[in-house]
mmCIF file of C-alpha atoms and ligand atoms in Angstrom:
data_model
loop_
_atom_site.group_PDB
_atom_site.id
_atom_site.type_symbol
_atom_site.label_atom_id
_atom_site.label_comp_id
_atom_site.label_asym_id
_atom_site.label_seq_id
_atom_site.Cartn_x
_atom_site.Cartn_y
_atom_site.Cartn_z
ATOM 1 C CA MET A 1 8.187 23.056 70.602
ATOM 2 C CA ARG A 2 7.925 22.670 66.883
ATOM 3 C CA VAL A 3 5.345 21.244 64.376
ATOM 4 C CA GLY A 4 6.017 19.547 61.010
ATOM 5 C CA ILE A 5 3.514 18.213 58.260
ATOM 6 C CA GLY A 6 3.942 15.483 55.967
ATOM 7 C CA HIS A 7 2.184 14.421 52.857
ATOM 8 C CA ASP A 8 2.438 11.501 50.327
ATOM 9 C CA THR A 9 0.337 9.818 47.787
ATOM 10 C CA HIS A 10 0.839 6.271 46.062
ATOM 11 C CA ARG A 11 -0.790 4.510 43.166
ATOM 12 C CA LEU A 12 -2.726 1.328 43.645
ATOM 13 C CA ALA A 13 -1.929 -1.826 41.283
ATOM 14 C CA GLU A 14 -2.425 -5.568 41.197
ATOM 15 C CA GLY A 15 0.507 -7.771 42.338
ATOM 16 C CA ARG A 16 1.751 -5.558 45.224
ATOM 17 C CA PRO A 17 0.969 -5.969 48.943
ATOM 18 C CA LEU A 18 -0.872 -3.301 50.855
ATOM 19 C CA ILE A 19 0.778 -1.953 53.779
ATOM 20 C CA LEU A 20 -0.598 1.145 55.805
ATOM 21 C CA GLY A 21 1.233 2.427 58.892
ATOM 22 C CA GLY A 22 3.209 -0.935 59.045
ATOM 23 C CA VAL A 23 -0.125 -3.172 58.857
ATOM 24 C CA ARG A 24 -0.592 -5.735 56.204
ATOM 25 C CA VAL A 25 -4.023 -5.151 54.782
ATOM 26 C CA GLU A 26 -5.810 -7.870 52.822
ATOM 27 C CA HIS A 27 -6.835 -6.218 49.552
ATOM 28 C CA PRO A 28 -6.409 -7.221 45.815
ATOM 29 C CA ARG A 29 -4.329 -4.242 45.101
ATOM 30 C CA GLY A 30 -1.363 -2.583 46.927
ATOM 31 C CA LEU A 31 0.609 0.516 46.458
ATOM 32 C CA VAL A 32 3.415 1.037 43.971
ATOM 33 C CA GLY A 33 6.875 2.337 44.992
ATOM 34 C CA HIS A 34 10.442 1.965 45.286
ATOM 35 C CA SER A 35 10.255 0.987 48.974
ATOM 36 C CA ASP A 36 7.327 -0.891 50.365
ATOM 37 C CA ALA A 37 5.495 2.166 49.318
ATOM 38 C CA ASP A 38 3.793 2.583 52.719
ATOM 39 C CA VAL A 39 2.138 5.832 52.461
ATOM 40 C CA VAL A 40 1.340 6.479 55.978
ATOM 41 C CA LEU A 41 4.984 5.910 57.049
ATOM 42 C CA HIS A 42 6.415 7.953 54.398
ATOM 43 C CA ALA A 43 4.068 10.901 55.215
ATOM 44 C CA LEU A 44 5.049 10.256 59.059
ATOM 45 C CA THR A 45 8.600 10.491 58.253
ATOM 46 C CA ASP A 46 8.316 13.628 56.260
ATOM 47 C CA ALA A 47 6.441 15.090 59.184
ATOM 48 C CA LEU A 48 9.090 14.385 61.666
ATOM 49 C CA LEU A 49 11.819 15.474 59.374
ATOM 50 C CA GLY A 50 9.897 18.835 58.709
ATOM 51 C CA ALA A 51 9.547 19.503 62.563
ATOM 52 C CA ALA A 52 13.076 19.350 63.235
ATOM 53 C CA GLY A 53 14.015 21.163 60.124
ATOM 54 C CA PHE A 54 15.878 18.332 58.347
ATOM 55 C CA GLY A 55 14.522 18.476 54.958
ATOM 56 C CA ASP A 56 12.362 15.820 53.330
ATOM 57 C CA ILE A 57 12.258 12.144 52.669
ATOM 58 C CA GLY A 58 13.644 12.354 49.113
ATOM 59 C CA ASP A 59 16.718 13.908 50.283
ATOM 60 C CA ALA A 60 17.225 11.519 53.222
ATOM 61 C CA TYR A 61 16.104 8.159 51.286
ATOM 62 C CA PRO A 62 16.540 9.027 47.480
ATOM 63 C CA ASP A 63 14.199 6.326 45.469
ATOM 64 C CA THR A 64 17.231 5.913 43.141
ATOM 65 C CA ASP A 65 19.182 4.234 45.791
ATOM 66 C CA PRO A 66 18.958 0.399 45.420
ATOM 67 C CA ALA A 67 19.260 0.100 49.243
ATOM 68 C CA TYR A 68 15.686 1.111 49.599
ATOM 69 C CA ARG A 69 14.116 -1.301 47.014
ATOM 70 C CA ASP A 70 11.131 -2.898 48.732
ATOM 71 C CA CYS A 71 12.521 -1.668 51.918
ATOM 72 C CA ASP A 72 10.386 -1.824 55.007
ATOM 73 C CA SER A 73 9.414 1.944 55.472
ATOM 74 C CA ALA A 74 9.460 1.447 59.265
ATOM 75 C CA LYS A 75 13.309 1.862 58.834
ATOM 76 C CA PHE A 76 12.721 5.503 57.711
ATOM 77 C CA VAL A 77 10.599 6.510 60.767
ATOM 78 C CA ARG A 78 13.064 4.627 63.283
ATOM 79 C CA GLU A 79 16.149 6.342 61.847
ATOM 80 C CA THR A 80 14.302 9.712 61.472
ATOM 81 C CA GLN A 81 13.196 9.482 65.069
ATOM 82 C CA ALA A 82 16.632 8.645 66.232
ATOM 83 C CA ARG A 83 18.181 11.771 64.484
ATOM 84 C CA LEU A 84 15.567 13.813 66.269
ATOM 85 C CA ASN A 85 16.337 12.141 69.478
ATOM 86 C CA GLN A 86 20.079 12.818 68.818
ATOM 87 C CA ALA A 87 19.277 16.476 68.342
ATOM 88 C CA GLY A 88 17.323 16.420 71.734
ATOM 89 C CA TRP A 89 13.892 16.383 70.309
ATOM 90 C CA HIS A 90 11.035 13.876 71.259
ATOM 91 C CA VAL A 91 7.854 13.377 69.517
ATOM 92 C CA VAL A 92 4.631 14.567 71.495
ATOM 93 C CA ASN A 93 1.791 13.504 69.348
ATOM 94 C CA VAL A 94 1.036 12.805 65.928
ATOM 95 C CA ASP A 95 -2.288 13.147 63.886
ATOM 96 C CA VAL A 96 -2.689 11.263 60.751
ATOM 97 C CA ILE A 97 -5.359 11.328 58.021
ATOM 98 C CA VAL A 98 -5.503 8.434 55.342
ATOM 99 C CA PHE A 99 -7.402 9.148 52.169
ATOM 100 C CA ALA A 100 -8.697 6.007 50.527
ATOM 101 C CA GLN A 101 -11.826 5.222 48.621
ATOM 102 C CA GLU A 102 -11.058 1.549 49.044
ATOM 103 C CA PRO A 103 -10.401 -0.639 51.114
ATOM 104 C CA LYS A 104 -12.865 0.586 53.861
ATOM 105 C CA LEU A 105 -10.373 1.864 56.671
ATOM 106 C CA GLY A 106 -12.902 1.899 59.406
ATOM 107 C CA PRO A 107 -12.237 -1.731 60.486
ATOM 108 C CA ILE A 108 -8.247 -1.216 60.630
ATOM 109 C CA LYS A 109 -7.911 2.189 61.903
ATOM 110 C CA ALA A 110 -7.190 0.975 65.302
ATOM 111 C CA ALA A 111 -4.683 -1.447 64.036
ATOM 112 C CA ILE A 112 -2.795 1.396 62.277
ATOM 113 C CA ARG A 113 -2.889 3.446 65.433
ATOM 114 C CA ALA A 114 -1.557 0.881 67.650
ATOM 115 C CA SER A 115 1.160 0.049 64.977
ATOM 116 C CA LEU A 116 2.311 3.515 64.797
ATOM 117 C CA ALA A 117 2.340 4.102 68.564
ATOM 118 C CA GLY A 118 4.400 0.962 68.944
ATOM 119 C CA LEU A 119 6.927 2.143 66.211
ATOM 120 C CA LEU A 120 7.191 5.696 67.769
ATOM 121 C CA GLY A 121 7.220 4.425 71.340
ATOM 122 C CA LEU A 122 4.021 6.567 72.117
ATOM 123 C CA ASN A 123 1.087 5.901 73.923
ATOM 124 C CA VAL A 124 -2.021 5.205 71.627
ATOM 125 C CA ALA A 125 -3.515 8.215 73.104
ATOM 126 C CA ASP A 126 -0.759 10.352 71.559
ATOM 127 C CA VAL A 127 -1.297 8.880 68.133
ATOM 128 C CA ASN A 128 -4.566 9.766 66.217
ATOM 129 C CA VAL A 129 -5.630 8.045 62.959
ATOM 130 C CA LYS A 130 -8.408 9.459 60.654
ATOM 131 C CA ALA A 131 -9.803 7.953 57.576
ATOM 132 C CA LYS A 132 -11.467 9.652 54.684
ATOM 133 C CA THR A 133 -12.559 8.641 51.359
ATOM 134 C CA GLY A 134 -12.080 10.516 48.125
ATOM 135 C CA GLU A 135 -15.939 11.061 47.706
ATOM 136 C CA LYS A 136 -15.441 9.345 44.333
ATOM 137 C CA VAL A 137 -13.776 12.140 42.544
ATOM 138 C CA GLY A 138 -10.149 12.341 41.584
ATOM 139 C CA ALA A 139 -7.460 9.811 41.643
ATOM 140 C CA ILE A 140 -8.158 8.830 45.282
ATOM 141 C CA GLY A 141 -11.924 8.831 44.815
ATOM 142 C CA ARG A 142 -11.578 6.477 41.786
ATOM 143 C CA ALA A 143 -9.355 4.254 43.987
ATOM 144 C CA GLU A 144 -6.389 4.704 41.804
ATOM 145 C CA ALA A 145 -4.389 5.861 44.798
ATOM 146 C CA ILE A 146 -4.182 6.345 48.474
ATOM 147 C CA GLY A 147 -2.949 9.447 50.064
ATOM 148 C CA CYS A 148 -1.887 10.315 53.506
ATOM 149 C CA GLN A 149 -1.260 13.638 55.600
ATOM 150 C CA VAL A 150 0.446 13.767 59.110
ATOM 151 C CA VAL A 151 1.057 16.492 61.599
ATOM 152 C CA ALA A 152 3.832 15.890 64.320
ATOM 153 C CA LEU A 153 4.603 17.928 67.141
ATOM 154 C CA ILE A 154 8.161 17.626 68.791
ATOM 155 C CA ASP A 155 9.623 19.218 71.836
ATOM 156 C CA ARG A 156 13.004 19.316 73.586
HETATM 157 ZN ZN1 ZN B 1 6.014 7.631 49.444
#
């Protein structure tokens, strides 16, 4: 049994779609990044990689690689989970905290949870999603960015 942690932050800007945990969220601004900038799926990928001792998302999916431009980040999670499975690991549960001053995440937490459970092939009971604001301080509190932390437990 092993544990991994993932963390990510992306900047909010106009003219981008906002995608959190594979869920398209209606909002005037979205996250900026090389891929679709899904901050939740990036933190989840890093937690899975970390649990297995496979390094980090930057090693696995360099943001200088044109193959990943505007890429659906679900690809990163699916491929990483397949690598874990090949090494004999399966995901036991994940716990997710999304840090966003806006939009309000309360109404969409359940959708993100269901999306992550579907992506990982887990029961929703094994995927927890929590939402925090930035308490109006710092980049997240000023709604300039959204952050995410994920802890994942894996077992053989
Ligand atoms: Zn990222």
